[in-house]
Coordinates of C-alpha atoms in Angstrom, one line a residue:
Chain A
M1 CA 149.9 105.2 102.6
K2 CA 146.7 107.1 102.6
L3 CA 143.1 106.1 103.2
I4 CA 140.8 107.9 100.7
T5 CA 137.2 108.0 101.9
A6 CA 134.7 109.3 99.2
I7 CA 131.1 110.1 99.9
I8 CA 129.2 110.1 96.6
R9 CA 125.7 110.0 95.2
E10 CA 124.4 106.4 95.2
E11 CA 123.5 106.6 91.5
M12 CA 127.1 107.5 90.6
L13 CA 128.5 104.3 92.1
D14 CA 128.6 102.3 88.9
Q15 CA 130.3 105.1 87.0
V16 CA 132.8 105.7 89.7
R17 CA 133.6 102.1 90.1
E18 CA 134.0 101.6 86.3
A19 CA 136.3 104.6 86.1
L20 CA 138.4 103.4 89.0
I21 CA 138.8 100.0 87.5
A22 CA 139.8 101.6 84.2
A23 CA 142.5 103.6 86.2
K24 CA 143.7 100.2 87.6
I25 CA 142.4 101.0 91.2
E26 CA 140.7 97.7 91.8
R27 CA 140.7 97.3 95.6
I28 CA 137.8 99.2 97.1
T29 CA 135.3 98.8 99.9
V30 CA 131.8 100.2 99.4
C31 CA 129.0 100.7 101.9
R32 CA 125.6 102.5 101.9
V33 CA 125.4 105.3 104.4
S34 CA 123.1 108.2 105.2
G35 CA 124.0 111.7 106.1
H36 CA 123.4 115.4 106.2
G37 CA 124.7 117.7 103.6
N38 CA 123.6 120.8 101.7
Q39 CA 121.6 118.8 99.3
K40 CA 117.7 118.7 99.5
T41 CA 116.2 115.8 97.6
E42 CA 112.4 115.7 97.4
R43 CA 110.6 112.4 97.6
V44 CA 106.9 111.8 97.3
Y45 CA 104.9 109.8 99.8
R46 CA 101.1 109.5 99.5
G47 CA 101.0 112.6 97.3
T48 CA 102.9 114.8 99.7
K49 CA 106.4 116.0 99.0
V50 CA 108.9 115.1 101.7
I51 CA 112.4 116.2 102.2
P52 CA 114.2 113.5 104.1
N53 CA 116.7 114.9 106.5
L54 CA 119.1 112.0 106.1
I55 CA 120.0 111.4 102.5
P56 CA 121.3 108.0 101.4
K57 CA 124.8 108.1 100.0
V58 CA 127.5 105.7 99.1
R59 CA 130.8 105.7 100.9
M60 CA 133.9 104.2 99.3
D61 CA 137.1 103.4 101.2
I62 CA 140.2 103.0 99.2
A63 CA 143.6 102.5 100.7
V64 CA 146.5 103.4 98.4
N65 CA 150.2 104.1 98.4
D66 CA 151.2 107.7 98.1
P67 CA 151.9 107.9 94.4
L68 CA 148.3 106.7 93.6
V69 CA 146.5 109.3 95.7
E70 CA 146.2 111.9 93.1
I71 CA 145.0 109.7 90.3
T72 CA 142.5 108.0 92.6
C73 CA 141.0 111.4 93.7
D74 CA 141.0 112.8 90.2
T75 CA 139.2 109.7 88.9
I76 CA 136.6 109.9 91.6
I77 CA 136.0 113.6 91.1
D78 CA 135.6 113.3 87.3
A79 CA 133.3 110.3 87.5
A80 CA 131.2 111.3 90.5
G81 CA 130.8 115.0 89.6
G82 CA 129.7 114.5 86.0
E83 CA 129.9 117.4 83.6
N84 CA 128.2 120.0 85.8
P85 CA 128.7 119.0 89.4
E86 CA 125.7 120.1 91.6
I87 CA 125.2 120.4 95.3
G88 CA 125.2 116.9 96.8
A89 CA 127.9 115.5 94.5
G90 CA 129.9 114.5 97.5
K91 CA 133.2 114.9 99.3
I92 CA 136.6 113.1 99.6
F93 CA 138.5 112.8 102.8
I94 CA 142.2 111.8 102.8
T95 CA 143.7 110.4 106.0
N96 CA 147.2 109.0 106.8
L97 CA 147.4 105.3 107.3
E98 CA 149.5 103.9 110.1
G99 CA 149.8 100.5 108.7
C100 CA 148.5 97.7 106.6
I101 CA 148.6 93.9 106.9
R102 CA 147.5 91.3 104.5
I103 CA 145.9 88.5 106.6
R104 CA 146.7 85.7 104.3
T105 CA 150.5 86.3 104.0
R106 CA 151.1 88.6 107.0
E107 CA 152.8 91.0 104.6
Q108 CA 153.1 94.5 106.1
G109 CA 153.2 98.1 104.8
E110 CA 153.3 99.3 101.2
Q111 CA 153.7 95.8 99.7
A112 CA 150.5 94.7 101.4
M113 CA 148.5 97.3 99.6
Chain B
M1 CA 88.1 77.7 78.3
R2 CA 85.1 76.8 76.2
K3 CA 82.9 79.7 76.6
R4 CA 79.4 78.4 76.5
K5 CA 78.9 75.1 74.8
T6 CA 81.0 72.4 76.2
F7 CA 80.5 72.4 79.9
V8 CA 76.8 73.0 80.1
S9 CA 75.5 70.2 82.2
L10 CA 72.5 68.2 81.0
A11 CA 70.4 69.4 83.9
T12 CA 71.1 73.0 83.2
F13 CA 70.4 72.5 79.6
V14 CA 67.0 70.9 80.2
A15 CA 66.1 73.6 82.7
V16 CA 67.1 76.3 80.3
M17 CA 65.2 74.8 77.5
S18 CA 62.0 74.5 79.5
V19 CA 62.3 78.1 80.6
H20 CA 62.8 79.1 77.0
L21 CA 59.7 77.2 75.9
T22 CA 57.4 78.6 78.6
A23 CA 58.5 82.1 79.2
L24 CA 61.0 82.9 76.3
A25 CA 62.5 85.2 78.9
E26 CA 66.3 84.8 78.7
Q27 CA 67.0 86.5 82.0
T28 CA 65.4 83.8 84.1
K29 CA 68.1 81.1 83.6
P30 CA 68.9 79.6 87.0
V31 CA 72.1 80.6 88.6
D32 CA 74.3 77.6 89.4
S33 CA 75.5 78.8 92.8
G34 CA 78.1 76.1 93.0
A35 CA 79.7 77.0 89.7
T36 CA 79.3 80.7 90.4
S37 CA 80.9 80.6 93.8
W38 CA 83.9 78.7 92.4
M39 CA 84.2 81.2 89.5
L40 CA 84.1 84.1 92.0
T41 CA 86.9 82.4 94.0
S42 CA 88.9 81.7 90.8
T43 CA 88.5 85.4 89.8
A44 CA 90.0 86.4 93.1
L45 CA 92.8 83.8 92.9
V46 CA 93.9 85.0 89.4
L47 CA 93.9 88.6 90.7
L48 CA 96.2 87.4 93.5
M49 CA 98.7 86.3 90.9
I50 CA 99.4 89.9 89.9
P51 CA 100.7 91.1 93.3
G52 CA 102.4 87.6 93.3
L53 CA 104.1 88.5 90.1
A54 CA 105.0 92.0 91.4
M55 CA 106.8 90.3 94.3
F56 CA 108.4 87.7 92.1
Y57 CA 109.8 90.2 89.7
G58 CA 110.3 92.9 92.3
G59 CA 112.6 90.7 94.3
L60 CA 114.8 89.8 91.3
V61 CA 115.8 93.3 90.3
R62 CA 118.4 95.6 91.9
T63 CA 117.3 97.7 94.9
K64 CA 117.0 100.9 92.9
N65 CA 114.4 99.4 90.6
V66 CA 112.2 97.5 93.1
M67 CA 109.3 99.9 93.2
G68 CA 109.4 100.6 89.5
T69 CA 109.3 96.9 88.8
M70 CA 106.4 96.2 91.2
M71 CA 104.6 99.2 89.7
H72 CA 104.7 97.5 86.3
S73 CA 102.4 94.8 87.6
F74 CA 100.2 97.1 89.7
A75 CA 99.9 99.6 86.8
A76 CA 98.6 96.8 84.6
M77 CA 95.9 96.2 87.2
G78 CA 94.7 99.7 86.7
I79 CA 95.2 100.2 83.0
M80 CA 94.1 96.7 81.8
S81 CA 91.0 96.6 84.1
V82 CA 89.7 99.9 82.8
L83 CA 90.3 99.0 79.2
W84 CA 88.7 95.6 79.7
V85 CA 85.5 97.1 81.0
I86 CA 85.4 99.7 78.2
C87 CA 86.3 97.6 75.2
G88 CA 88.5 94.6 76.0
Y89 CA 85.6 92.2 76.7
A90 CA 83.7 93.3 73.6
M91 CA 86.8 92.9 71.4
S92 CA 87.6 89.5 72.9
F93 CA 84.2 87.9 73.2
G94 CA 82.0 89.8 70.7
S95 CA 81.2 88.4 67.3
N96 CA 83.7 88.4 64.5
I97 CA 84.3 91.7 62.7
L98 CA 87.0 92.8 60.3
G99 CA 87.2 89.3 58.9
G100 CA 87.6 87.9 62.4
W101 CA 90.6 90.0 63.4
F102 CA 88.8 90.6 66.7
G103 CA 85.3 90.6 67.9
W104 CA 82.8 93.3 68.7
N105 CA 79.5 93.4 70.5
P106 CA 77.9 96.8 71.3
D107 CA 76.2 95.2 74.3
Y108 CA 79.6 94.5 75.8
F109 CA 80.8 98.1 75.4
M110 CA 81.3 99.3 79.0
L111 CA 79.8 95.9 79.9
A112 CA 76.4 97.8 79.6
G113 CA 74.4 95.0 78.2
I114 CA 75.2 92.2 80.6
D115 CA 73.8 93.7 83.7
E116 CA 71.4 90.8 84.2
T117 CA 72.7 88.1 81.9
I118 CA 73.2 84.6 83.3
M119 CA 75.3 82.5 81.0
D120 CA 74.3 79.0 79.9
A121 CA 76.9 77.6 82.3
G122 CA 74.7 79.1 85.1
V123 CA 77.2 81.8 85.9
P124 CA 76.4 85.5 85.8
E125 CA 78.2 87.0 82.8
Y126 CA 79.8 89.6 85.0
V127 CA 81.7 86.9 86.7
F128 CA 82.9 85.4 83.4
A129 CA 83.9 88.9 82.2
M130 CA 85.8 89.7 85.3
F131 CA 87.5 86.3 85.4
Q132 CA 88.6 86.9 81.8
G133 CA 89.7 90.4 82.6
K134 CA 92.3 89.1 85.1
F135 CA 94.0 87.2 82.2
A136 CA 94.1 90.5 80.3
I137 CA 95.9 92.1 83.3
I138 CA 98.5 89.4 83.9
T139 CA 99.6 88.9 80.3
P140 CA 101.1 92.4 79.7
A141 CA 102.4 92.4 83.2
L142 CA 104.4 89.3 82.4
I143 CA 106.1 91.0 79.5
A144 CA 107.5 93.7 81.9
G145 CA 110.0 91.1 83.2
A146 CA 111.8 91.0 79.8
F147 CA 112.7 94.6 79.7
A148 CA 112.9 95.2 83.5
E149 CA 115.2 97.8 84.9
R150 CA 115.4 99.9 81.7
V151 CA 111.9 101.2 80.6
A152 CA 110.3 104.6 81.2
F153 CA 107.1 104.4 83.2
K154 CA 105.0 106.5 80.8
G155 CA 106.2 104.6 77.8
Y156 CA 105.4 101.3 79.6
C157 CA 101.9 102.4 80.4
L158 CA 101.2 103.3 76.8
F159 CA 102.9 100.1 75.6
I160 CA 100.7 97.8 77.7
A161 CA 97.5 99.7 76.7
L162 CA 98.3 99.3 73.0
W163 CA 99.6 95.7 73.4
G164 CA 96.5 94.6 75.3
T165 CA 94.2 96.1 72.7
L166 CA 96.1 95.0 69.6
V167 CA 97.7 91.7 70.6
Y168 CA 95.9 90.3 73.6
N169 CA 92.3 91.0 72.6
P170 CA 92.6 89.5 69.1
L171 CA 94.5 86.4 70.3
C172 CA 92.0 85.9 73.1
H173 CA 89.1 86.2 70.5
W174 CA 90.7 83.7 68.1
V175 CA 91.4 81.1 70.8
W176 CA 88.4 81.4 73.2
A177 CA 85.5 83.1 71.5
E178 CA 82.9 80.7 69.9
D179 CA 83.6 82.1 66.4
G180 CA 87.3 82.5 66.8
F181 CA 89.2 80.7 64.0
L182 CA 91.6 78.9 66.3
F183 CA 88.7 77.8 68.5
N184 CA 87.2 76.1 65.4
M185 CA 90.4 74.8 63.9
G186 CA 90.6 71.1 63.2
A187 CA 88.0 68.7 64.7
A188 CA 87.5 70.3 68.1
G189 CA 89.6 73.4 68.0
A190 CA 93.2 74.2 68.9
I191 CA 93.6 73.1 72.6
D192 CA 94.4 76.0 74.8
F193 CA 92.6 75.3 78.1
A194 CA 93.8 78.3 80.1
G195 CA 96.1 80.4 78.0
G196 CA 99.2 78.6 76.7
T197 CA 99.1 80.5 73.5
V198 CA 97.0 83.5 74.5
V199 CA 98.9 84.3 77.7
H200 CA 102.3 82.6 77.9
I201 CA 103.5 82.3 74.3
S202 CA 102.2 85.8 73.4
A203 CA 103.8 87.3 76.5
G204 CA 107.1 85.3 76.1
V205 CA 107.5 86.1 72.4
S206 CA 106.6 89.8 72.8
G207 CA 109.0 90.1 75.8
L208 CA 111.8 88.6 73.7
I209 CA 111.1 91.0 70.8
A210 CA 110.8 94.0 73.0
A211 CA 114.0 93.1 74.9
I212 CA 116.0 92.7 71.7
I213 CA 114.7 96.0 70.2
L214 CA 115.2 98.0 73.3
G215 CA 118.7 96.6 73.9
A216 CA 120.4 95.4 77.0
R217 CA 120.7 97.1 80.3
R218 CA 123.7 99.4 80.9
G219 CA 126.6 97.1 81.9
H220 CA 125.0 93.9 80.7
P221 CA 126.4 91.2 80.8
E222 CA 129.8 92.2 82.3
A223 CA 128.4 93.8 85.5
S224 CA 126.8 91.3 87.9
M225 CA 123.3 92.5 88.8
Q226 CA 122.1 90.8 91.9
P227 CA 118.5 90.3 93.0
N228 CA 117.6 92.6 95.9
N229 CA 115.3 90.3 97.8
L230 CA 115.0 86.6 97.0
V231 CA 112.7 86.1 100.0
M232 CA 110.1 88.3 98.3
T233 CA 110.7 86.4 95.1
M234 CA 110.0 83.1 96.8
M235 CA 106.8 84.5 98.4
G236 CA 105.7 85.7 95.0
A237 CA 106.3 82.3 93.4
G238 CA 104.2 80.8 96.1
L239 CA 101.4 83.2 95.5
L240 CA 101.6 82.4 91.8
W241 CA 101.3 78.7 92.4
V242 CA 98.2 79.2 94.6
G243 CA 96.7 81.7 92.2
W244 CA 97.2 79.3 89.3
F245 CA 94.5 77.0 90.7
G246 CA 92.1 79.8 89.8
F247 CA 93.8 80.3 86.5
N248 CA 93.6 76.7 85.4
A249 CA 90.8 75.1 87.4
G250 CA 88.7 78.2 87.0
S251 CA 89.1 78.0 83.2
S252 CA 86.6 75.1 83.2
I253 CA 83.9 77.8 83.8
T254 CA 82.1 75.3 86.0
S255 CA 82.6 73.6 89.3
G256 CA 82.7 69.9 88.6
L257 CA 84.6 67.0 87.1
S258 CA 86.6 69.1 84.6
T259 CA 87.5 71.5 87.3
A260 CA 88.9 68.7 89.4
Q261 CA 90.9 67.3 86.4
A262 CA 92.4 70.7 85.7
L263 CA 93.3 71.2 89.4
T264 CA 95.1 67.9 89.7
A265 CA 97.0 68.4 86.5
T266 CA 98.1 71.8 87.7
Q267 CA 99.5 70.5 91.0
A268 CA 101.3 67.6 89.3
A269 CA 103.0 69.7 86.7
A270 CA 104.1 72.5 89.1
A271 CA 105.6 70.0 91.4
S272 CA 107.4 67.9 88.8
G273 CA 108.7 71.0 87.1
A274 CA 110.2 72.3 90.3
L275 CA 111.7 69.0 91.2
I276 CA 113.3 68.4 87.8
W277 CA 114.8 71.9 87.8
L278 CA 116.3 71.4 91.2
I279 CA 117.8 68.1 90.1
L280 CA 119.2 69.5 86.9
E281 CA 120.7 72.5 88.7
G282 CA 122.1 70.3 91.5
W283 CA 123.7 68.1 88.9
H284 CA 124.9 70.9 86.7
Q285 CA 125.9 73.6 89.2
G286 CA 126.3 71.7 92.4
K287 CA 123.8 73.8 94.3
A288 CA 120.0 73.6 94.5
T289 CA 118.9 77.2 94.5
G290 CA 115.6 78.7 95.7
L291 CA 115.3 80.7 92.5
G292 CA 115.8 77.5 90.6
F293 CA 112.9 75.8 92.4
A294 CA 110.7 78.9 91.8
S295 CA 111.6 78.8 88.1
G296 CA 110.8 75.2 87.9
I297 CA 107.4 75.8 89.5
L298 CA 106.6 78.4 86.9
A299 CA 107.9 76.3 84.0
G300 CA 105.7 73.4 85.1
L301 CA 102.7 75.7 85.6
V302 CA 103.1 77.4 82.3
A303 CA 103.4 74.1 80.4
V304 CA 100.3 72.7 82.0
T305 CA 98.2 75.8 81.3
P306 CA 97.1 74.9 77.8
A307 CA 96.9 71.3 78.8
A308 CA 95.1 71.2 82.1
G309 CA 91.7 70.3 80.6
V310 CA 92.9 67.4 78.4
V311 CA 95.8 65.6 80.2
K312 CA 95.7 63.0 83.0
P313 CA 98.0 63.4 86.0
G314 CA 100.7 61.2 84.4
G315 CA 100.8 63.5 81.4
A316 CA 100.9 66.6 83.6
L317 CA 104.0 65.2 85.4
A318 CA 105.6 64.5 82.1
L319 CA 104.8 68.0 80.7
G320 CA 106.1 69.7 83.9
A321 CA 109.3 67.8 83.7
L322 CA 109.8 68.4 80.0
A323 CA 109.2 72.1 80.4
A324 CA 111.7 72.3 83.2
V325 CA 114.4 70.7 81.1
I326 CA 113.7 72.8 78.0
C327 CA 113.4 76.1 79.9
Y328 CA 116.6 75.3 81.8
L329 CA 118.5 74.7 78.5
G330 CA 116.8 77.7 77.0
I331 CA 118.1 80.0 79.7
S332 CA 121.6 78.5 79.4
V333 CA 121.6 79.3 75.7
K334 CA 120.3 82.8 76.4
N335 CA 123.3 83.5 78.5
R336 CA 125.5 82.6 75.6
L337 CA 123.6 84.5 73.0
G338 CA 123.9 87.6 75.2
Y339 CA 120.5 89.3 74.6
D340 CA 119.0 90.7 77.8
D341 CA 115.7 89.1 78.6
T342 CA 116.2 90.3 82.1
L343 CA 113.8 88.0 84.1
D344 CA 113.6 85.2 81.5
V345 CA 110.0 85.9 80.3
F346 CA 110.8 84.1 77.0
G347 CA 112.9 81.4 78.7
I348 CA 110.0 80.4 81.1
H349 CA 106.8 81.7 79.6
G350 CA 107.6 81.5 75.9
L351 CA 109.4 78.2 75.9
G352 CA 107.2 76.6 78.6
G353 CA 104.0 77.7 76.7
I354 CA 105.4 76.3 73.5
V355 CA 106.3 73.0 75.1
G356 CA 102.9 72.7 76.8
A357 CA 100.9 73.6 73.7
I358 CA 102.7 71.2 71.4
F359 CA 103.5 68.2 73.7
L360 CA 100.1 68.1 75.3
T361 CA 99.1 66.4 72.1
F362 CA 100.8 63.2 73.2
F363 CA 99.0 63.0 76.5
I364 CA 95.4 63.8 75.6
R365 CA 92.8 61.6 77.4
D366 CA 91.0 59.1 75.2
S367 CA 87.6 60.5 75.8
W368 CA 88.6 63.9 74.3
M369 CA 90.1 62.2 71.2
A370 CA 86.8 60.2 70.8
E371 CA 84.8 63.4 71.0
A372 CA 87.1 65.0 68.4
A373 CA 86.7 62.0 66.1
A374 CA 83.0 62.2 66.4
A375 CA 83.1 66.0 65.6
A376 CA 85.4 65.3 62.7
G377 CA 83.2 62.5 61.4
R378 CA 86.4 60.4 60.9
S379 CA 89.2 59.0 62.9
W380 CA 91.2 61.8 64.6
S381 CA 94.8 60.9 65.2
V382 CA 97.5 62.5 67.4
T383 CA 99.2 63.7 64.2
D384 CA 96.0 65.5 63.2
Q385 CA 95.8 67.3 66.5
L386 CA 99.5 68.0 66.5
M387 CA 99.2 69.9 63.2
V388 CA 96.4 72.0 64.7
Q389 CA 98.6 72.7 67.8
L390 CA 101.6 73.6 65.7
S391 CA 99.5 76.0 63.6
A392 CA 98.1 77.7 66.7
V393 CA 101.5 78.1 68.2
G394 CA 103.0 79.4 65.0
I395 CA 100.2 81.9 64.5
A396 CA 100.5 83.2 68.1
I397 CA 104.3 83.5 67.7
V398 CA 104.2 85.4 64.4
Y399 CA 101.3 87.6 65.3
A400 CA 102.5 88.6 68.7
G401 CA 106.1 89.1 67.5
I402 CA 105.2 91.3 64.5
V403 CA 102.6 93.5 66.3
T404 CA 104.8 93.9 69.4
A405 CA 107.7 95.0 67.2
G406 CA 105.5 97.7 65.7
I407 CA 104.2 98.9 69.1
V408 CA 107.6 99.0 70.7
F409 CA 108.9 101.0 67.7
L410 CA 106.0 103.4 67.8
V411 CA 106.1 104.0 71.6
D412 CA 109.8 104.4 71.6
K413 CA 109.7 107.0 68.9
T414 CA 106.8 109.0 70.4
V415 CA 106.8 109.1 74.2
G416 CA 110.0 107.0 74.6
L417 CA 110.1 103.5 76.0
R418 CA 113.8 103.1 76.7
A419 CA 114.9 104.9 79.9
S420 CA 117.7 107.5 79.4
D421 CA 121.2 106.6 80.6
D422 CA 120.8 108.9 83.6
E423 CA 117.4 107.6 84.6
E424 CA 118.6 104.0 84.2
M425 CA 121.6 104.6 86.3
S426 CA 119.8 106.4 89.1
G427 CA 117.1 103.6 89.0
L428 CA 113.5 103.5 88.1
D429 CA 112.4 104.3 91.6
P430 CA 113.9 107.8 92.0
S431 CA 113.6 108.6 88.3
Y432 CA 109.9 107.9 87.8
H433 CA 108.3 107.4 91.2
G434 CA 110.2 109.6 93.6
E435 CA 110.3 106.8 96.1
R436 CA 112.6 104.2 97.6
G437 CA 111.5 100.6 98.2
Y438 CA 113.2 100.1 101.5
G439 CA 113.7 102.3 104.5
M440 CA 114.8 105.8 104.0
L441 CA 117.7 105.4 106.4
N442 CA 120.6 103.3 105.1
A443 CA 118.6 101.4 102.6
G444 CA 120.0 98.0 101.8

């Protein structure tokens, strides 16, 4: 079992989500986060260009069984990068999962995913 | 909104005549400070509706479009005000030209010739011109709700400038100018007290046409698109209700009995519309939503807009309730038909305006019908007036629909009205304004 944490551009959320659903990865958690990266996004406030030092991003957490890790990551990369991925397209972190329990049934491990 | 004739009080009339006889100087008409101060207040109240609309619409879209959507209303304040001063007032309230398509008066160009004019109603013409100008702002701003979340800002700006000039000004001229053909239709004119046809039907129909031509938002209707801030929407609806007192009661262009009648009808219809919507929704969906209440307020207010000058409070209650029922059904049907009138401009303003303009006929106070009969020189029945109302509604629908289709097509082919897929997906705020509506850190 792996936990896939993807940090992507917020405007790519719809595309990534649609692509994941098409790939039958339907259990995801999404939150809005802010962070530092190499990307510099200009914004305009009162006629002055400002480069915010914390850039809003979307973070997706997807827990999957091992056979699905590759397809999940590929789907996210294809959808979030677009045709010509630019700086700021995001990152994916993969971590080992110790366990998983479904609250309703108390199922554990891979079948709870 | 009878421009000059109807609401001149006898006293003012006598005073004006005596001044005319002695001095022949038309600039010395007395200012009726009571009427003028109410008209000034009304002008400000109608302006307040536009930030109210910005909040109402702004709260209903997704977070990434909140600034862009509010800017649709604010941009209208800039564009339409400038156009109104330059040529809008002249086109709307000048004398017939081009066979009565719209009006023109060289004195009204840049409002240059009304610097010292006091109207027969005892109100400086500047006040009347500015009051009317607010209607010219809010009408195109209303349309923006129909194609919210998917129009390019530049294209939108050009669209409202053309729409205001080619749709609003002619309609306003036909319905409210003394020589407008709808103003003179039938015995005493098509009844449109404060803008049922001019504002709401025209905006509603134009919004529907534009929404259909431009197509649905990306992901509609499968993806659920949630309002970003219903609290702001509720505050906006509240401001609209407050501002509507200027919209309707100000349309009497006086401060007297007819003002009070319009004010009462407005309150009654708004309240009954909201209540009926809440009951319908509670019965149909099992929940009484805040957005439903706000929609009911608007449906009631829209329906009473053409009627405020001629119906009694009982009639206003009935019109508000009827509008809520029909708008509620209309929006349910929309969801089945699948076109994307994003914020229900046609569902509320189009249908509500049509309901008000047609069904007001059955609630007209007796004194108005007596005056109409006197003007016609024969008996004037409800059926006679109903025909006039139906014609006016039909003309407004056909004219607004056709010209809007032409403008949408033209703007979309030249500067582009529909946002590109990328711009739409990123949101109007980053794409066109370089801003975010809510805090830069972890925006909700």
